[in-house]
XYZ file of C-alpha atoms in Angstrom:
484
model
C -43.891 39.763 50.961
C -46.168 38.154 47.785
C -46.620 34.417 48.630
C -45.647 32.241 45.790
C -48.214 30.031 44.122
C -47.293 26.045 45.202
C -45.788 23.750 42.744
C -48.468 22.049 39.967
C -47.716 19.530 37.414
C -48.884 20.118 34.183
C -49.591 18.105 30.870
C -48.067 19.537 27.496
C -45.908 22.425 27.675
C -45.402 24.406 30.922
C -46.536 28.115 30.259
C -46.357 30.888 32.525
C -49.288 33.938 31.625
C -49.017 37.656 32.836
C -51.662 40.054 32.135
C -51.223 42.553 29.728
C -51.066 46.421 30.127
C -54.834 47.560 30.352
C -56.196 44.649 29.070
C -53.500 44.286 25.748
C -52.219 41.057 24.642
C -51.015 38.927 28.038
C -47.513 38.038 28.309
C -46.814 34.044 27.952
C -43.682 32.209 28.233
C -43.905 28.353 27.447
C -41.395 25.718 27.790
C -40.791 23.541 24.979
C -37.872 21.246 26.270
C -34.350 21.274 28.581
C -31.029 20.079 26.671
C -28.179 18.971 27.280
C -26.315 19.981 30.251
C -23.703 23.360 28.594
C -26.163 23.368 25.491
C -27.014 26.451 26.385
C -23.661 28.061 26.390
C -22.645 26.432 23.344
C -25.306 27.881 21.298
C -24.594 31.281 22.757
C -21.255 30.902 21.956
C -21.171 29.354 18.350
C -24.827 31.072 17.035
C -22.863 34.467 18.522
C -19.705 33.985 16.444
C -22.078 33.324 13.396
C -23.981 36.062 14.080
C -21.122 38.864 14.445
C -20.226 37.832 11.190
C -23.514 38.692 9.670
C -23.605 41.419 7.187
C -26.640 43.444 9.351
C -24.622 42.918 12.684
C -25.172 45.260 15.341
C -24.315 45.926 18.717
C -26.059 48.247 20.718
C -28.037 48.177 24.081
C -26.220 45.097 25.765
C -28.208 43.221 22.866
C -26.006 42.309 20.225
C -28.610 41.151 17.119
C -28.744 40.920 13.169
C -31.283 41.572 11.047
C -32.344 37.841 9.196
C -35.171 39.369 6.927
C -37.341 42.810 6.739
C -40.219 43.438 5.893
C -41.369 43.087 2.150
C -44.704 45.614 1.615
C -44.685 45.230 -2.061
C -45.977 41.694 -1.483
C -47.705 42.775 1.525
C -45.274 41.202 4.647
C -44.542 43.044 7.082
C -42.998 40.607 9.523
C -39.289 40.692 10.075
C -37.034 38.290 11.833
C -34.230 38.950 13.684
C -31.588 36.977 15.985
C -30.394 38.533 19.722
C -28.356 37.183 22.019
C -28.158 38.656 25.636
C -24.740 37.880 27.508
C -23.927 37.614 31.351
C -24.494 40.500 32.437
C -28.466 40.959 30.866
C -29.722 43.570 29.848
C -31.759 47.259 30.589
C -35.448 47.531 30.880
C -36.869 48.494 27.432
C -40.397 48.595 25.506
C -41.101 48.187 21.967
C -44.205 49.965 19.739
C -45.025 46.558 18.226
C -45.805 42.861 18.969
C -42.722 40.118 19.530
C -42.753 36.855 19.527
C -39.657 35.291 20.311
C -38.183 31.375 20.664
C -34.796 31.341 22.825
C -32.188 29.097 24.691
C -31.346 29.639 27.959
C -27.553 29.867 29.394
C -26.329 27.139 31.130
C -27.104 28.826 34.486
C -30.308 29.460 33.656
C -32.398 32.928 32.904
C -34.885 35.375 34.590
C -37.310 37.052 32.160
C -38.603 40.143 33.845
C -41.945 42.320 32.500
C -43.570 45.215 33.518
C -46.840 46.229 32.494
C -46.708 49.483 33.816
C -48.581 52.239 31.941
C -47.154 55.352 31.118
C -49.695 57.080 32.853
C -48.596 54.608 35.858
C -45.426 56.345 35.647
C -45.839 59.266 35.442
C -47.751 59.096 38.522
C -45.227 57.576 40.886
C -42.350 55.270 39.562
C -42.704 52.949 42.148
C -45.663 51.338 39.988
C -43.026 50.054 37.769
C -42.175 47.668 40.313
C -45.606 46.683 41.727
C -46.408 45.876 38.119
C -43.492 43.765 37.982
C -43.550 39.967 37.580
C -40.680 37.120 36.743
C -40.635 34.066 34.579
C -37.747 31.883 35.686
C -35.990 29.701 32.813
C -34.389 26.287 33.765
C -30.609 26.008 32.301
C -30.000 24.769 28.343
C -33.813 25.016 27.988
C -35.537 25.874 24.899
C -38.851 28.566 25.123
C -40.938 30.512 23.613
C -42.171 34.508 24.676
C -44.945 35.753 23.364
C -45.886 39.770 24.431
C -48.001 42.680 23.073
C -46.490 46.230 22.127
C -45.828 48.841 25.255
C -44.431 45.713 27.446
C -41.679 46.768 29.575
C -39.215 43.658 29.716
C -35.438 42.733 30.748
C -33.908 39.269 30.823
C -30.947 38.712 32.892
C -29.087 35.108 34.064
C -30.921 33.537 36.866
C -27.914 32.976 39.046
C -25.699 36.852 39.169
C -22.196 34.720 38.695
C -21.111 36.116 35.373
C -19.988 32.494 34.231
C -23.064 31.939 32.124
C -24.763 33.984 29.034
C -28.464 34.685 29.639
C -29.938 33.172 25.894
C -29.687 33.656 22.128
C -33.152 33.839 20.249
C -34.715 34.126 16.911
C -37.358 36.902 17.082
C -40.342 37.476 14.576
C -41.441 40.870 14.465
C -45.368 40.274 13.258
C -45.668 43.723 12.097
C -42.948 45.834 11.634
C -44.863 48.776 11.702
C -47.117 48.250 14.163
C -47.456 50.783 17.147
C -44.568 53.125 15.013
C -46.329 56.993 14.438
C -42.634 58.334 14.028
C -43.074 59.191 9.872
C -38.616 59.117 9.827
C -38.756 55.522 11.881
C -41.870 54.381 9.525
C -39.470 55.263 6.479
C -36.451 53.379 7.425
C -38.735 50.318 7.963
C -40.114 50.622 4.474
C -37.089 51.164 3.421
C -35.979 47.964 5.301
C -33.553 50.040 7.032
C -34.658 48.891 10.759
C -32.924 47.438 13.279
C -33.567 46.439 16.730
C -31.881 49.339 18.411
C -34.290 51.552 16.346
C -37.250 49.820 17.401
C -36.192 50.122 20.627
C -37.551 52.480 23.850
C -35.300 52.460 26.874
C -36.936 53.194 30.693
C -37.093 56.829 30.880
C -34.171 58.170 32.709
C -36.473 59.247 36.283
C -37.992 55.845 36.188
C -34.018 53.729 35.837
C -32.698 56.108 38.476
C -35.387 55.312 40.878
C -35.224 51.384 40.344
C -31.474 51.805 40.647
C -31.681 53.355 43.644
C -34.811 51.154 45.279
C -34.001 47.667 43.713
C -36.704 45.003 44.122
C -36.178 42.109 46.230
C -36.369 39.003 43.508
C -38.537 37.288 46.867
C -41.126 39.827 46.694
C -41.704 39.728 43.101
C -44.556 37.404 41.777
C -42.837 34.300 40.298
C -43.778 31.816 38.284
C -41.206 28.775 37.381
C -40.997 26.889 34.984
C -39.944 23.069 34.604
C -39.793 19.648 33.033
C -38.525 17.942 36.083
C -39.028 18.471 39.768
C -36.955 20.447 41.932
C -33.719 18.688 42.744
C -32.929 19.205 46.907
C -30.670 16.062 47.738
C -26.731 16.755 48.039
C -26.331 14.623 44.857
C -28.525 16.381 42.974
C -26.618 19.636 43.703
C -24.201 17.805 42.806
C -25.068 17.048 39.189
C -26.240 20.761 39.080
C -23.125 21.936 39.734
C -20.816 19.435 37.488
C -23.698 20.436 34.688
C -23.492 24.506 34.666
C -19.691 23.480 34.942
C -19.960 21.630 31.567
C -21.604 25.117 29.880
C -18.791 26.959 31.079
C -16.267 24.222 29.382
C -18.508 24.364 26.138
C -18.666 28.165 26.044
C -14.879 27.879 25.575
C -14.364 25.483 23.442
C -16.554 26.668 21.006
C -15.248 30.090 20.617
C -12.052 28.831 19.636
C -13.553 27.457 16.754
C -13.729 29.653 13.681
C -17.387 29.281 12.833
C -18.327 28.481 9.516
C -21.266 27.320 7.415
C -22.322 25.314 4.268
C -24.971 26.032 1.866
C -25.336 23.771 -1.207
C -27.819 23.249 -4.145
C -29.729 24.936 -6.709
C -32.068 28.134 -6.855
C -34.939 27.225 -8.809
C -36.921 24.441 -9.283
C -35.735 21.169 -10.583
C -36.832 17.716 -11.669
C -35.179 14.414 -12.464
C -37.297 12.621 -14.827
C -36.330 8.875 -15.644
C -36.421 7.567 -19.066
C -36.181 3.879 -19.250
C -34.572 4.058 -22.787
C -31.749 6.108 -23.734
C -32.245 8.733 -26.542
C -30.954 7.978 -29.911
C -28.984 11.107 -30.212
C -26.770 10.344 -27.314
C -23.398 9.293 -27.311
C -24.181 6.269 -25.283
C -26.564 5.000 -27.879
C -23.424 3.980 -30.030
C -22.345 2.132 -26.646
C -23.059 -1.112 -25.512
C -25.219 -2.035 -28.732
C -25.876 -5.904 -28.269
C -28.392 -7.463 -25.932
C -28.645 -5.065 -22.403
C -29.739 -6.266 -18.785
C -29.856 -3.012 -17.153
C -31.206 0.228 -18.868
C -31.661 3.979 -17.780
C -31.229 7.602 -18.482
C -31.954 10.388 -16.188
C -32.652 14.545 -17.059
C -31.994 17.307 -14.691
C -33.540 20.029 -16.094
C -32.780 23.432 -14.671
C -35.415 26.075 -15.027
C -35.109 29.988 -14.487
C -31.891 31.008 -13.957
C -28.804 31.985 -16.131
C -25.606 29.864 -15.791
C -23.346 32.944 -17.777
C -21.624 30.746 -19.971
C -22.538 28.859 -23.678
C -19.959 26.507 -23.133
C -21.166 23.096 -22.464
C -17.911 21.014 -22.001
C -16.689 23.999 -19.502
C -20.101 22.909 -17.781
C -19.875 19.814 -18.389
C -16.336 19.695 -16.424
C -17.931 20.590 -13.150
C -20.249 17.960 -13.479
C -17.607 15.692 -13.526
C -15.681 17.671 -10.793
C -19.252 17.323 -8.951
C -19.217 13.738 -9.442
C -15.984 13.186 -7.320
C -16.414 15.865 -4.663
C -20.513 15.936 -3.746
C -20.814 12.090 -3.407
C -24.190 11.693 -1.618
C -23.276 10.025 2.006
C -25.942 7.302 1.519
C -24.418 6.324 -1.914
C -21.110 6.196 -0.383
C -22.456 4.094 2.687
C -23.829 1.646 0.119
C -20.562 1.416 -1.896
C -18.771 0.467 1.089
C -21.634 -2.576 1.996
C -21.060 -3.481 -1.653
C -17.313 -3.616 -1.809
C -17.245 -5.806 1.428
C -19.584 -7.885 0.087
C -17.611 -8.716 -3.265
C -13.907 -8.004 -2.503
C -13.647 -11.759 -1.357
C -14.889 -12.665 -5.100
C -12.705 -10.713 -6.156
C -14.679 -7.962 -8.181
C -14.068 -4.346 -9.425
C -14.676 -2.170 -6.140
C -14.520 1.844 -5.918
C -15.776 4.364 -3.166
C -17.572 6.166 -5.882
C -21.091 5.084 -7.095
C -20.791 2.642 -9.917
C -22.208 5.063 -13.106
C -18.963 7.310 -12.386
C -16.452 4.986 -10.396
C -13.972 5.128 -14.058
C -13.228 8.536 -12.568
C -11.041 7.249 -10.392
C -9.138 5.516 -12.931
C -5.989 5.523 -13.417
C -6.398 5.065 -16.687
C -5.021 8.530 -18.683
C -4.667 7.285 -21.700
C -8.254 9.528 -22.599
C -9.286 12.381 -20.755
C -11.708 14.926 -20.890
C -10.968 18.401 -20.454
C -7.598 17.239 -19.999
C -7.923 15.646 -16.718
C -11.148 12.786 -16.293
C -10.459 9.617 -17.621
C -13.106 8.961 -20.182
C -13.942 6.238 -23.010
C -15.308 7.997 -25.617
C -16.659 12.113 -25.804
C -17.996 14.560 -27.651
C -18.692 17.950 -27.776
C -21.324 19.901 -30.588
C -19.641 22.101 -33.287
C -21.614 25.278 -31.423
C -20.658 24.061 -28.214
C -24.096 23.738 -26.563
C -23.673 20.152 -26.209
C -20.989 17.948 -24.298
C -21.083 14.141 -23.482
C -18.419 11.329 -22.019
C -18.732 7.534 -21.975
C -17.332 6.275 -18.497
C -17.664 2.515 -17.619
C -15.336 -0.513 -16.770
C -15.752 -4.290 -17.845
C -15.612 -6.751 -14.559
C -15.855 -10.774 -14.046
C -19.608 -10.207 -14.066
C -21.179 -7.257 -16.188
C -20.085 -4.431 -18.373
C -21.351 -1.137 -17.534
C -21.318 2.170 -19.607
C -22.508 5.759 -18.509
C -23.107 8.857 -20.166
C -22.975 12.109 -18.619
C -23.956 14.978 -20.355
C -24.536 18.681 -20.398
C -27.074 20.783 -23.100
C -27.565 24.578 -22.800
C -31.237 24.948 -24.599
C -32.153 27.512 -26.805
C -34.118 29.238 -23.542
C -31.387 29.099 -21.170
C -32.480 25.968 -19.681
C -29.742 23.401 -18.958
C -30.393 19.827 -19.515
C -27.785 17.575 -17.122
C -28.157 13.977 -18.017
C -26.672 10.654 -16.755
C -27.967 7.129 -18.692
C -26.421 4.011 -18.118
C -26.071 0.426 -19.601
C -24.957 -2.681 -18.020
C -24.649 -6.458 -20.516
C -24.330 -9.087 -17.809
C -21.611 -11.412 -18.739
C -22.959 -14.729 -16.223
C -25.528 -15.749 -14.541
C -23.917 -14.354 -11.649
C -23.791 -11.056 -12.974
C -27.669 -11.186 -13.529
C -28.576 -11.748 -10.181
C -26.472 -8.883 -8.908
C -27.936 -6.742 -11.357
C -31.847 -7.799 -10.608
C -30.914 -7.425 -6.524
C -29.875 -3.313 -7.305
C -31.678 -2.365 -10.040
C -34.728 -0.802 -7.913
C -32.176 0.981 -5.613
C -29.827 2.256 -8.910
C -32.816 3.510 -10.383
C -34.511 4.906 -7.419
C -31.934 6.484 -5.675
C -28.190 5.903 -6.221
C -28.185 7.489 -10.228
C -30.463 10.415 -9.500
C -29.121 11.198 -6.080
C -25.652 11.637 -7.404
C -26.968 13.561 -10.502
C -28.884 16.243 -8.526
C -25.469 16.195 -5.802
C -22.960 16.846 -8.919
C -25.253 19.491 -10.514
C -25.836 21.232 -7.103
C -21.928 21.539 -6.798
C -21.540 22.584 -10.582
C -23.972 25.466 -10.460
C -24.157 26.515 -7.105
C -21.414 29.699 -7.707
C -23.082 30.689 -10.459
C -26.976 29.961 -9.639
C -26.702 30.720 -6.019
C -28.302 28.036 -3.714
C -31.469 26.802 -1.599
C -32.972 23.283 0.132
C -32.665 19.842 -0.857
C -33.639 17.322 -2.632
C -36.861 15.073 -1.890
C -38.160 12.369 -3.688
C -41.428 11.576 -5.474
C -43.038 9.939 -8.337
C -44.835 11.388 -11.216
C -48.490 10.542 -12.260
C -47.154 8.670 -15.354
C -45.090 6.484 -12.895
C -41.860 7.809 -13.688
C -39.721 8.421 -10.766
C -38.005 11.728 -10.218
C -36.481 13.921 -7.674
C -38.084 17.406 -6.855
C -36.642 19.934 -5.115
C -38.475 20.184 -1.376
């Protein structure tokens, strides 16, 4: 029997480091953090359901996985990524040609991670040098980890308590090089052809070799160990205790979440955008004819979409889902800020709305004007060619009078130009100090944040979609919004 190393603490993450097969690339297992008692579970259970629905699903080998992105050797990549989830029951001994690197969540029971670094040549000379080159890396429950291990690595995880209640961990896997360790020209061709999956790339135990471990299984006590932890070993009855009332939890969140249909949101735009701020409103829009007298608030942003075809000339059909953008993609800070603001004047009894101020008139009830036959508007207009559409919005409260001016241009290039000015005559002193307290914020954030969330919804069937929005300021000191 192999003695076990004694306990050590450790600063920074705990790692765990096996040497590699004739002196390749060591094996190393680090552990990053532990979660929340049945996080583990969870994630199996909803990043599972996502990932059966994946259009390059498969389900072979006891390791159900999809393929996330191949390789691209026009532009010289040849990583891939993958996901993989292993259930309760683990999985066979297997080998792959080329590197892995691989960051996981354990099941809520916890998980074994078993390598060999047997040689083939080891095997071939007596299979019971699979085992004595055998060595474990025990996972805590709901812990996150990273494995790192050269090509030619026998390996098998399995759940660190045999109960069958709890799934042994879901992972995202980067293949660094696809084609590493592959000499098999029909196998190199499917990867080229980014036809690979992990099945393919996979080598199971040679048949002698699984017969003889089946039939001589190793004794977990005599295998070298290492385990790994953020907290010490709990040995009281009440920490058993928690244990237990914890793996019971993954068990409860395991279920619960595969009831739930999974499902996903994606929003924004697929190419680069800006919102540049003009502090004056052009003299060829509509809201120049608006609101001519003497102005204490003035702005006009441009969202200028670059790269990508929209498949339509018609800027008031564009111009529609703006507007439809407006009312349904309301930016969560925006909203939170509209509700501060109608507590605040709802006991002097001013105009309040749960939509940002430029667009609130959208929720009139007002139908006596509508655009498109359905949004309230004060005044619009749409180009003879069509290329062009614009609508006034506004209201007139105790305080100020506001008018906005949303508008949609389709460029000679294919660009599209989204726009939102406003203007705002202050009717009282009152009205004046409201309007010097939010004019940073309206400027900085709540206009353009709710003109790059009403574009994203607009164009996002058309354009496709990608990340957020960030801010930033340009060099000239106007502000803008840039896509991250």
């Amino acid at each position: 029997m192999r003695m076990q190393d004694p306990a050590r603490t450790t600063e920074g993450f705990p790692t765990a480091r096996i040497p590699g097969p004739h002196g390749g690339p060591p094996v190393e297992v680090s552990l990053i953090a532990q979660l929340d008692r049945g996080a583990g579970n969870r994630l199996f259970a909803d990043a599972g359901a996502r990932q059966r629905t994946h259009a390059a699903f498969v389900d072979a080998l006891d390791e159900p996985s999809a393929r996330l992105a191949g390789v691209d050797l026009k532009r010289g990549d040849a990583t891939a990524l993958y996901s993989f989830a292993v259930g309760p029951t683990g999985h066979p001994f297997h080998r792959h040609a080329g590197h892995r690197v691989f960051t996981a969540v354990a099941g809520s029971g916890g998980t074994r991670l078993r390598f060999s670094t047997a040689s083939d040549a080891d095997l071939q000379s007596d299979a019971a040098n699979f085992v004595r080159a055998l060595h474990h890396v025990d996972i805590p429950p709901d812990a996150l980890f990273t494995v790192r291990f050269g090509g030619g690595t026998w390996h098998q995880f399995a759940p660190l308590r045999d109960s069958g209640a709890h799934p042994t961990l879901f992972a995202l896997s980067c293949h660094t090089d696809e084609l590493g360790g592959i000499s098999d020209p029909a196998l190199r061709a499917r990867i080229v052809a980014g036809d690979a999956d992990i099945p393919t790339l996979t080598e199971p135990l040679p048949a002698r070799v699984a017969a003889w471990l089946a039939a001589h299984p190793p004794r977990a006590e005599a295998v070298p160990t290492a385990r790994l932890s953020l907290w010490a070993p709990r040995r009281s009855g009440r920490d058993r205790l928690r244990d237990g009332i914890g793996r019971m939890a993954g068990i409860l969140r395991r279920a619960i979440s595969g009831m739930r249909k999974p499902a996903g949101l994606a929003t924004g735009i697929p190419y680069r955008r800006d919102i540049v701020h003009r502090r004056r409103v052009p003299a060829d829009s509509l809201l120049a004819e608006h609101l001519t007298g003497r102005l204490d608030h003035e702005d006009f942003f441009v969202l200028a979409l670059d790269g990508g075809r929209h498949g339509s000339s018609d800027a008031g059909a564009l111009l529609a889902r703006v507007l439809e953008g407006f009312l349904v993609g309301r930016p969560a800070g925006v909203t939170w800020l509209m509700r501060l603001r109608n507590g605040l004047v709802r006991p002097l009894r001013l105009r309040t709305s749960p939509l940002g101020c430029p667009v609130s008139s959208l929720l009139s009830a007002d139908r006596a004007r509508t655009f498109a036959g359905r949004y309230p508007v004060l005044d619009q207009r749409i180009d003879h060619d069509g290329r062009r559409a614009q609508v006034i919005l506004g209201a007139d409260d105790r305080h100020l009078v506001f008018r906005s001016c949303v508008g949609v241009e389709i460029m000679g290039d294919g660009r599209i130009l989204v726009t939102l000015g406003t203007r705002v005559h202050c009717r009282n002193g009152f009205g004046r100090v409201y309007m010097a307290l939010i004019d940073g914020v309206h400027r900085r954030y709540v206009s353009p944040s709710m003109l790059g969330t009403a574009a994203a919804h607009a164009f996002a069937d058309t354009v496709g979609v990608e990340s957020g929005i960030s801010p930033g300021v340009s060099a000239a000191g106007e502000s803008f919004i840039t896509a991250a």
